[in-house]
Coordinates of C-alpha atoms in Angstrom, one line a residue:
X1 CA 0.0 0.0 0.0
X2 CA 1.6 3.4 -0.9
X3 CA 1.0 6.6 0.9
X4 CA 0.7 9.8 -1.0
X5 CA 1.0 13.2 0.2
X6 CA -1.8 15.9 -1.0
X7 CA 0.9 17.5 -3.5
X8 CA 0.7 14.8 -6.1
X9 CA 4.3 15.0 -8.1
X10 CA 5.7 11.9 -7.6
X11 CA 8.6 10.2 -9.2
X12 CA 8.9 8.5 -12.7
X13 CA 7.7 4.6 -12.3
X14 CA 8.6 4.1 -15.7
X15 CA 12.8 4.6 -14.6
X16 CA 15.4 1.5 -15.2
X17 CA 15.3 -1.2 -12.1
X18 CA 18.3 -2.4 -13.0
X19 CA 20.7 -3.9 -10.3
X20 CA 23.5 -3.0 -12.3
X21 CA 24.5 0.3 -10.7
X22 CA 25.4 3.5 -12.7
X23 CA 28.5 3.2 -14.8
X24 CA 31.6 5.4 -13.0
X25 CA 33.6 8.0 -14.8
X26 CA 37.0 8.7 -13.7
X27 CA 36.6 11.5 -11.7
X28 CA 39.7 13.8 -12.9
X29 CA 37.9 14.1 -16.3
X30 CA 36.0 17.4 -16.0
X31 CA 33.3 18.3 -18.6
X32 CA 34.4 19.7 -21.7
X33 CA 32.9 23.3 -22.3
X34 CA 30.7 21.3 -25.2
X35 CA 29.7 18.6 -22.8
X36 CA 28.5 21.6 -20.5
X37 CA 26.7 23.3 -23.0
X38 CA 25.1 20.4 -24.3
X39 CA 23.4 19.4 -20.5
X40 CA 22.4 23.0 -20.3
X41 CA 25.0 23.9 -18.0
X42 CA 25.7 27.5 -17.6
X43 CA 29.3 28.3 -17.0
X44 CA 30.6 29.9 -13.8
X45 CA 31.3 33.2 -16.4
X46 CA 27.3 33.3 -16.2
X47 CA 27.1 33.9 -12.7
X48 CA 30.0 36.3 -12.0
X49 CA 29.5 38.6 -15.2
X50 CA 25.7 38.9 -14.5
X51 CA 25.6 39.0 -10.8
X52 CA 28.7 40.5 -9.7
X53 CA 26.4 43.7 -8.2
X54 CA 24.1 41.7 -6.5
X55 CA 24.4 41.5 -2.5
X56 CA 23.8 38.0 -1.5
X57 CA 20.7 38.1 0.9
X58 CA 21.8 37.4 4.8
X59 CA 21.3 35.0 5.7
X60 CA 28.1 -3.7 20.9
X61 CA 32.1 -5.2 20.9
X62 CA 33.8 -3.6 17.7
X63 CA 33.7 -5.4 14.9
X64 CA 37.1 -6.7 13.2
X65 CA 36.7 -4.6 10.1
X66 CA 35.7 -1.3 11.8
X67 CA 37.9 1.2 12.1
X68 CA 39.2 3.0 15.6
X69 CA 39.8 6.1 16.2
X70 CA 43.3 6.7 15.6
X71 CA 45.6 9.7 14.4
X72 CA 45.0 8.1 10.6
X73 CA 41.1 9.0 10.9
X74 CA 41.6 12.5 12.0
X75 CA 43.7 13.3 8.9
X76 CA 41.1 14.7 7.0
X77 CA 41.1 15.4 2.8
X78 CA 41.4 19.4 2.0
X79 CA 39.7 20.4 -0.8
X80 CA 39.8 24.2 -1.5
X81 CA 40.0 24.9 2.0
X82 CA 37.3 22.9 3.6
X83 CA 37.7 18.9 5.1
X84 CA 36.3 15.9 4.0
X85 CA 36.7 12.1 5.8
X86 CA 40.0 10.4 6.0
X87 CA 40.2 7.7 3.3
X88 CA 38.3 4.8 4.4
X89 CA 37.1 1.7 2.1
X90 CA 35.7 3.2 -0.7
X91 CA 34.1 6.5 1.0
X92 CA 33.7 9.5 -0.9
X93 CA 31.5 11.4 0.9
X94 CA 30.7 15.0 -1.0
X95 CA 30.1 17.0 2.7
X96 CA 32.6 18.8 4.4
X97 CA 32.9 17.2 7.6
X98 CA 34.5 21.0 9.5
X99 CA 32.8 22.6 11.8
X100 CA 30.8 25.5 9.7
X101 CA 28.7 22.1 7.7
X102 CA 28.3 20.3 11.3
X103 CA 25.9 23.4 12.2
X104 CA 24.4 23.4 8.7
X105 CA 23.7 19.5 9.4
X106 CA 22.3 20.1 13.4
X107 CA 20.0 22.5 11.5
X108 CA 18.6 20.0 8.7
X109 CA 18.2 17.5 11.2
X110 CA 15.2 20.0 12.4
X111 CA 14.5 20.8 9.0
X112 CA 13.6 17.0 8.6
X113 CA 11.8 16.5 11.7
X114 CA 9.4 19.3 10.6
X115 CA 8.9 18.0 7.6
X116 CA 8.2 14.6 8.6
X117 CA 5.7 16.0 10.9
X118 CA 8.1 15.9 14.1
X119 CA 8.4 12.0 13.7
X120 CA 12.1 10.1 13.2
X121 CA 10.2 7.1 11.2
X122 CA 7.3 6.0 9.5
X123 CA 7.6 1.9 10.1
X124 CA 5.2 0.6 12.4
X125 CA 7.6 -0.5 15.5
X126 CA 7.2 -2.2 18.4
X127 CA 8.5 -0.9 21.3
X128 CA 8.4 -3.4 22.9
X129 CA 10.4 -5.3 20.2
X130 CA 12.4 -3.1 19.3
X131 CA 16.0 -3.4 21.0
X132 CA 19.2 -3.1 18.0
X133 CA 18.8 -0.5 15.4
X134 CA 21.5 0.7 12.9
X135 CA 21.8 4.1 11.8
X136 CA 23.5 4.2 8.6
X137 CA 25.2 7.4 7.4
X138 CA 24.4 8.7 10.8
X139 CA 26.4 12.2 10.6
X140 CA 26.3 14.4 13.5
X141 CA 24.1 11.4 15.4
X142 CA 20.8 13.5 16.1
X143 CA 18.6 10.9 14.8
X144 CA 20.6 8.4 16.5
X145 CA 20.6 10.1 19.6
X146 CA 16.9 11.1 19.5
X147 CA 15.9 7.8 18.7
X148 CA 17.2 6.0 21.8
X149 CA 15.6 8.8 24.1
X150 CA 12.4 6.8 22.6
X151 CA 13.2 3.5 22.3
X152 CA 15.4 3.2 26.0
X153 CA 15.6 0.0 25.7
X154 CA 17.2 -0.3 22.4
X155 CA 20.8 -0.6 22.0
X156 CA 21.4 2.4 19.0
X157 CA 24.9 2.1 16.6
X158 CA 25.1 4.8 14.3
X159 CA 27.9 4.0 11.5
X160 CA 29.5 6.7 9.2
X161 CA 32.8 7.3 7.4
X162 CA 34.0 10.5 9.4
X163 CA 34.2 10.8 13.6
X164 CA 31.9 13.9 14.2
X165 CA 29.4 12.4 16.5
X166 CA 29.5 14.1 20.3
X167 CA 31.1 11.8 23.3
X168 CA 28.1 12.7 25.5
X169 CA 25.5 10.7 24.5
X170 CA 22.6 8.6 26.1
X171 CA 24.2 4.7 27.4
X172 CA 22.6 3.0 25.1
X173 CA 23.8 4.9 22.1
X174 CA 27.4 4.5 20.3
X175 CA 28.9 5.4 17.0
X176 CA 31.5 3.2 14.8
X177 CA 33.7 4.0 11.8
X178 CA 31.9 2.3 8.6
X179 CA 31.7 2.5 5.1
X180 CA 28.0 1.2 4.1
X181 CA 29.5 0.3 0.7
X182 CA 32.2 -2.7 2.3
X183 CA 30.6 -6.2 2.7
X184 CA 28.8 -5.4 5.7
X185 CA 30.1 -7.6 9.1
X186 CA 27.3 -7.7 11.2
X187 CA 26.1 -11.3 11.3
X188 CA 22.8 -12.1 10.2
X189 CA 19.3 -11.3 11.9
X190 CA 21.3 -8.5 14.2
X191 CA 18.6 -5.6 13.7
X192 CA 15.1 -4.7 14.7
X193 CA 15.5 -1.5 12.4
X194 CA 17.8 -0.3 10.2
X195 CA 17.8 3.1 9.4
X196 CA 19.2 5.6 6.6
X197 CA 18.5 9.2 5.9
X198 CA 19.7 11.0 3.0
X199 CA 22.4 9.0 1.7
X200 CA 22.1 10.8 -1.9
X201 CA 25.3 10.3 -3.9
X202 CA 26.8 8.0 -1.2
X203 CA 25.6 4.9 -1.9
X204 CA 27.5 2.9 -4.9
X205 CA 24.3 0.6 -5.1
X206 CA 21.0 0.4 -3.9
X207 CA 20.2 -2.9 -4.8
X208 CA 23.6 -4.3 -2.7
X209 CA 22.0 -2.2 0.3
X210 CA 19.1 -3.2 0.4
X211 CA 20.6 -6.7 0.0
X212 CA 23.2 -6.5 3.2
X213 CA 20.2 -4.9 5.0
X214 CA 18.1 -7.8 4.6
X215 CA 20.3 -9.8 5.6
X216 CA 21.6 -8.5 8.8
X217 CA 17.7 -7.3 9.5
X218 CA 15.9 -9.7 12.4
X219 CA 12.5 -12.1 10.5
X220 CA 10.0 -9.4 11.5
X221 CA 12.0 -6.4 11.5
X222 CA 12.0 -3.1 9.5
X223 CA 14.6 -1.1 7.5
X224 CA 13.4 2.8 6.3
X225 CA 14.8 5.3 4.1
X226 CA 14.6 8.8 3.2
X227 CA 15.3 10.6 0.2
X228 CA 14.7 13.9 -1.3
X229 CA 14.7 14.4 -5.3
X230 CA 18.2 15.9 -6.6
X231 CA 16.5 18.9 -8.6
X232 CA 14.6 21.9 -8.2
X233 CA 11.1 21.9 -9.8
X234 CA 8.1 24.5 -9.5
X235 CA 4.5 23.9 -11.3
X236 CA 3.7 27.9 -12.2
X237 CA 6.6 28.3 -14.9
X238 CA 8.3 30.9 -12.3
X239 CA 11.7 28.8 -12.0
X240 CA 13.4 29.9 -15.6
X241 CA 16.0 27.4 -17.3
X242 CA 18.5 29.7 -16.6
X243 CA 17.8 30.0 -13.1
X244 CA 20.7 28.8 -10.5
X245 CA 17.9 26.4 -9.1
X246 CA 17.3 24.5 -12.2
X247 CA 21.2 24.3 -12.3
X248 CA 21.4 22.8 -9.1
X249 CA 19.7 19.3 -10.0
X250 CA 22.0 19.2 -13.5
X251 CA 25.2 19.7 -12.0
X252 CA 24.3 17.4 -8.5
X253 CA 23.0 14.6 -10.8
X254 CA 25.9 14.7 -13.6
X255 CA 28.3 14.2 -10.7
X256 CA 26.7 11.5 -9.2
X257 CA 27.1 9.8 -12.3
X258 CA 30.6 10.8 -12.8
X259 CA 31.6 9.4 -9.3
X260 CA 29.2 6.3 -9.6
X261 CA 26.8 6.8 -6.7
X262 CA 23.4 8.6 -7.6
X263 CA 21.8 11.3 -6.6
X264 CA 18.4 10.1 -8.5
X265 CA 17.5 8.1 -6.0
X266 CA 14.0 9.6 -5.7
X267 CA 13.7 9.8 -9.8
X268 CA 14.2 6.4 -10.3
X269 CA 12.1 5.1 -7.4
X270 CA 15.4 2.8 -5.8
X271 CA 14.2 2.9 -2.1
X272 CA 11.3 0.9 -3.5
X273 CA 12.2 -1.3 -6.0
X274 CA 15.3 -2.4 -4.4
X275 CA 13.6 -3.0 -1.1
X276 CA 11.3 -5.7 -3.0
X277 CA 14.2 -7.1 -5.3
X278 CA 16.2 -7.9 -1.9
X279 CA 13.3 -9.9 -0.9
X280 CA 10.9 -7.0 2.1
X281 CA 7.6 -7.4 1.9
X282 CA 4.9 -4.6 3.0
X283 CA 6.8 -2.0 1.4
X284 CA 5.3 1.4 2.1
X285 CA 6.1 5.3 1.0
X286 CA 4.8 8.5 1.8
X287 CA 5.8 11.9 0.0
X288 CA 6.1 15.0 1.1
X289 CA 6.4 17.9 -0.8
X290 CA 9.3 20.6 0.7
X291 CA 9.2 24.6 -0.7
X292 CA 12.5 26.1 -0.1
X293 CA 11.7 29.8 1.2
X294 CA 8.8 31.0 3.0
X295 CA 6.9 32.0 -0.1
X296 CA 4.5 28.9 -0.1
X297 CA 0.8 30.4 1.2
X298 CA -0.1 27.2 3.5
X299 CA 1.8 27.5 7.1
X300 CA 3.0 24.2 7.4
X301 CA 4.3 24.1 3.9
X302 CA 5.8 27.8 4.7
X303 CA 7.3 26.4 8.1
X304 CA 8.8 23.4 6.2
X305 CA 10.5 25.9 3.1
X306 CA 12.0 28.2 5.9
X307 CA 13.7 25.4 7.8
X308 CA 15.2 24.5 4.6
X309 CA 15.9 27.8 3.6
X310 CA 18.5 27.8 6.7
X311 CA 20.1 24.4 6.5
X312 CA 21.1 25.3 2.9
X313 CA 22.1 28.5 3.7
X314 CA 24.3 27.8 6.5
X315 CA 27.0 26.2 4.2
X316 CA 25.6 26.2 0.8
X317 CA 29.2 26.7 0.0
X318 CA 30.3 23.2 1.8
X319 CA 27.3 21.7 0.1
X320 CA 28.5 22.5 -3.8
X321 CA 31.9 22.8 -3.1
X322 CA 33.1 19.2 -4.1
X323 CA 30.6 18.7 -6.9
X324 CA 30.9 21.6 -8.5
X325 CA 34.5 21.1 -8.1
X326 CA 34.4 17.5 -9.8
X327 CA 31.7 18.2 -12.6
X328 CA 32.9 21.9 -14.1
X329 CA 35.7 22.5 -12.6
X330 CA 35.1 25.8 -10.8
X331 CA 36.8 27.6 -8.2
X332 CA 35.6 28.4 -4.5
X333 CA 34.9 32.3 -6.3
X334 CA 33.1 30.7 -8.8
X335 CA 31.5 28.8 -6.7
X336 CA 30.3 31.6 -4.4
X337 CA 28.8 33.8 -7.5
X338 CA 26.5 31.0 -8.1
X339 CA 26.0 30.2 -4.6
X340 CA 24.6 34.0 -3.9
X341 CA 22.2 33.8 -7.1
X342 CA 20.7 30.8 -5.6
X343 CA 20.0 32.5 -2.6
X344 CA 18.3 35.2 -4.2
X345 CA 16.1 32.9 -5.9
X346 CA 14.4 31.1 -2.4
X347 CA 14.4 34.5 -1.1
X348 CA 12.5 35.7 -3.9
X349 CA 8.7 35.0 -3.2
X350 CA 7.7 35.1 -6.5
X351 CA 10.0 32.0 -7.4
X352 CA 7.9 28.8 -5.9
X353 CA 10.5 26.1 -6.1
X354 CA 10.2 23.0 -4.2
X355 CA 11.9 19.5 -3.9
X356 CA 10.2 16.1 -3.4
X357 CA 11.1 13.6 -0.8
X358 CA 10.2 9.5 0.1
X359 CA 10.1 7.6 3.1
X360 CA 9.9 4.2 2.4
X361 CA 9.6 1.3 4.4
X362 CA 9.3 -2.1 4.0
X363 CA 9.6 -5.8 6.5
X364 CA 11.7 -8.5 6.6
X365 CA 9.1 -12.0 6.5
X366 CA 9.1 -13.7 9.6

């Protein structure tokens, strides 16, 4: 049974279910100015020539595989001044892991609980069942941390490729170095609920995921996802092809392709087909519709597109830094030019751009 929200976009059904996995480009080889043009890429030039007066508007023993924290993890990748994860595994996470894109991710952790109605998960638990979850790609550890204030009987791990969880957390929370993408080490029927959020241009393969998930997911239990669509859209015509918001979804979605893990996760309706390929049952999804800005007439939809409107804008920078870096090529400058035009645009109550999101659920048979 699927679950709709009252703003009926959804995604294409009609998109390839193939288990294959998007085909990687080295990622050294930039697009060519033709390559650019053809995808309707604008080229930094556009931004700086024709913006250039505009003021940018203010804005639970370790496992044998698992990394500790040693020296080696804390020696962080620089790209054009901001940090990224120590190599681990195949990681390549595209966020900054420094301290500016930490706040920026405290704040869309809030920005996803509002728009989820103030709930951390749509699967119908048990909490009296409930007692091992896994957080994958757990970040800063909010939803980790929030979760076992709920569930205090449930030992939480929360797994991700860069150490910026707090120490102080509840006892029955800890975090572990992991790459999701490695043969996963838990053994088999570990997890009540396994959890990701977000993992856009992270993961190398859905259908594997979903795959090691099953697997280490207890007969009976429940793994959940949640996704937002890579690109802008608006249904009035007010976002213009030339717009920096349009851009956004061209450039994310090229570089997921050029680095081999998608950001189309929503377009091509993953979460839900490779849920049911891996072998869950009772799959379930609801939508919601997110407005970026406060323009949006309905309050709760208003609420939702402000909350937004600040976890972008607290490092917009740290989020377009490495793909714009990879795709086209352009500097931190160049970068910052585009950056303040997008800004404009969600400030600009006359532009109604939104973005789609999933949940999706689904159980393991008993």
């Amino acid at each position: 049974m699927a679950h709709n929200t009252q703003f009926p976009n959804g995604p294409n059904d009609t998109a390839s279910s193939s288990a294959a996995g998007p085909k990687k480009v080295p990622i050294s080889m930039l697009l060519s100015n033709e390559e650019q043009t053809a995808m309707g890429i604008l080229p930094a030039s556009y931004w700086q020539q024709q913006f250039t007066d505009d003021e940018p508007d203010e804005d639970f023993v370790p496992r044998a595989r698992t990394a500790s924290l040693t020296e080696s993890i804390f020696q962080y990748r620089h790209i054009h001044g901001r940090t990224y994860h120590s190599d681990l595994g195949n990681a390549e996470s595209w966020e900054p892991n420094d301290e500016r894109h930490i706040d920026a991710m405290e704040i869309a952790h809030h920005a996803y609980m509002v728009t989820m109605g103030h709930r951390l998960y749509c699967a119908p638990l048990d909490k009296n069942k409930v007692r091992k979850v896994l957080d994958i790609g757990t970040g800063t550890g909010l939803w980790a941390i929030d979760f076992a204030d709920e569930f205090p009987e449930a030992d939480v791990v929360g797994t991700d490729v860069t150490p910026i969880q707090p120490s102080w957390v509840p006892a029955n929370v800890r975090f572990e170095l992991d790459d999701c993408n490695q043969e996963w080490t838990w053994p088999a029927n570990t997890f009540d609920f396994i959890h990701a959020r977000m993992l856009l241009g992270v993961i190398e393969d859905w259908y594997v995921f979903h795959r090691q998930a099953f697997r280490t997911c207890k007969p009976g239990g429940y793994v959940e996802t949640f996704v937002a669509c890579s690109a802008f859209q608006c249904d009035d015509g007010t976002l213009k092809e030339d717009s920096a918001m349009l851009q956004w979804g061209k450039v994310f979605n090229e570089g997921g392709r050029r680095f081999g893990r998608t950001f189309e996760v929503y377009e091509n309706d993953l979460q839900r087909k490779a849920m049911a390929a891996a072998g869950f049952v009772d799959i379930e999804y609801k939508d919601y519709y997110m407005p970026v800005g406060v323009w949006h007439p309905d309050k709760e939809a208003a609420e939702i597109g402000l909350w937004w409107k600040l976890a972008i804008e607290a490092d917009i920078e740290g989020y377009l830094n490495y793909i714009f870096n990879i795709v086209v090529g352009w500097t931190p400058e160049e970068t910052k030019s585009y950056a303040d035009r997008a800004k404009k645009e969600w400030n600009n109550p006359n532009i109604h751009g939104y973005v789609m999101a999933r949940s999706a659920w689904g159980r393991k048979p008993e």
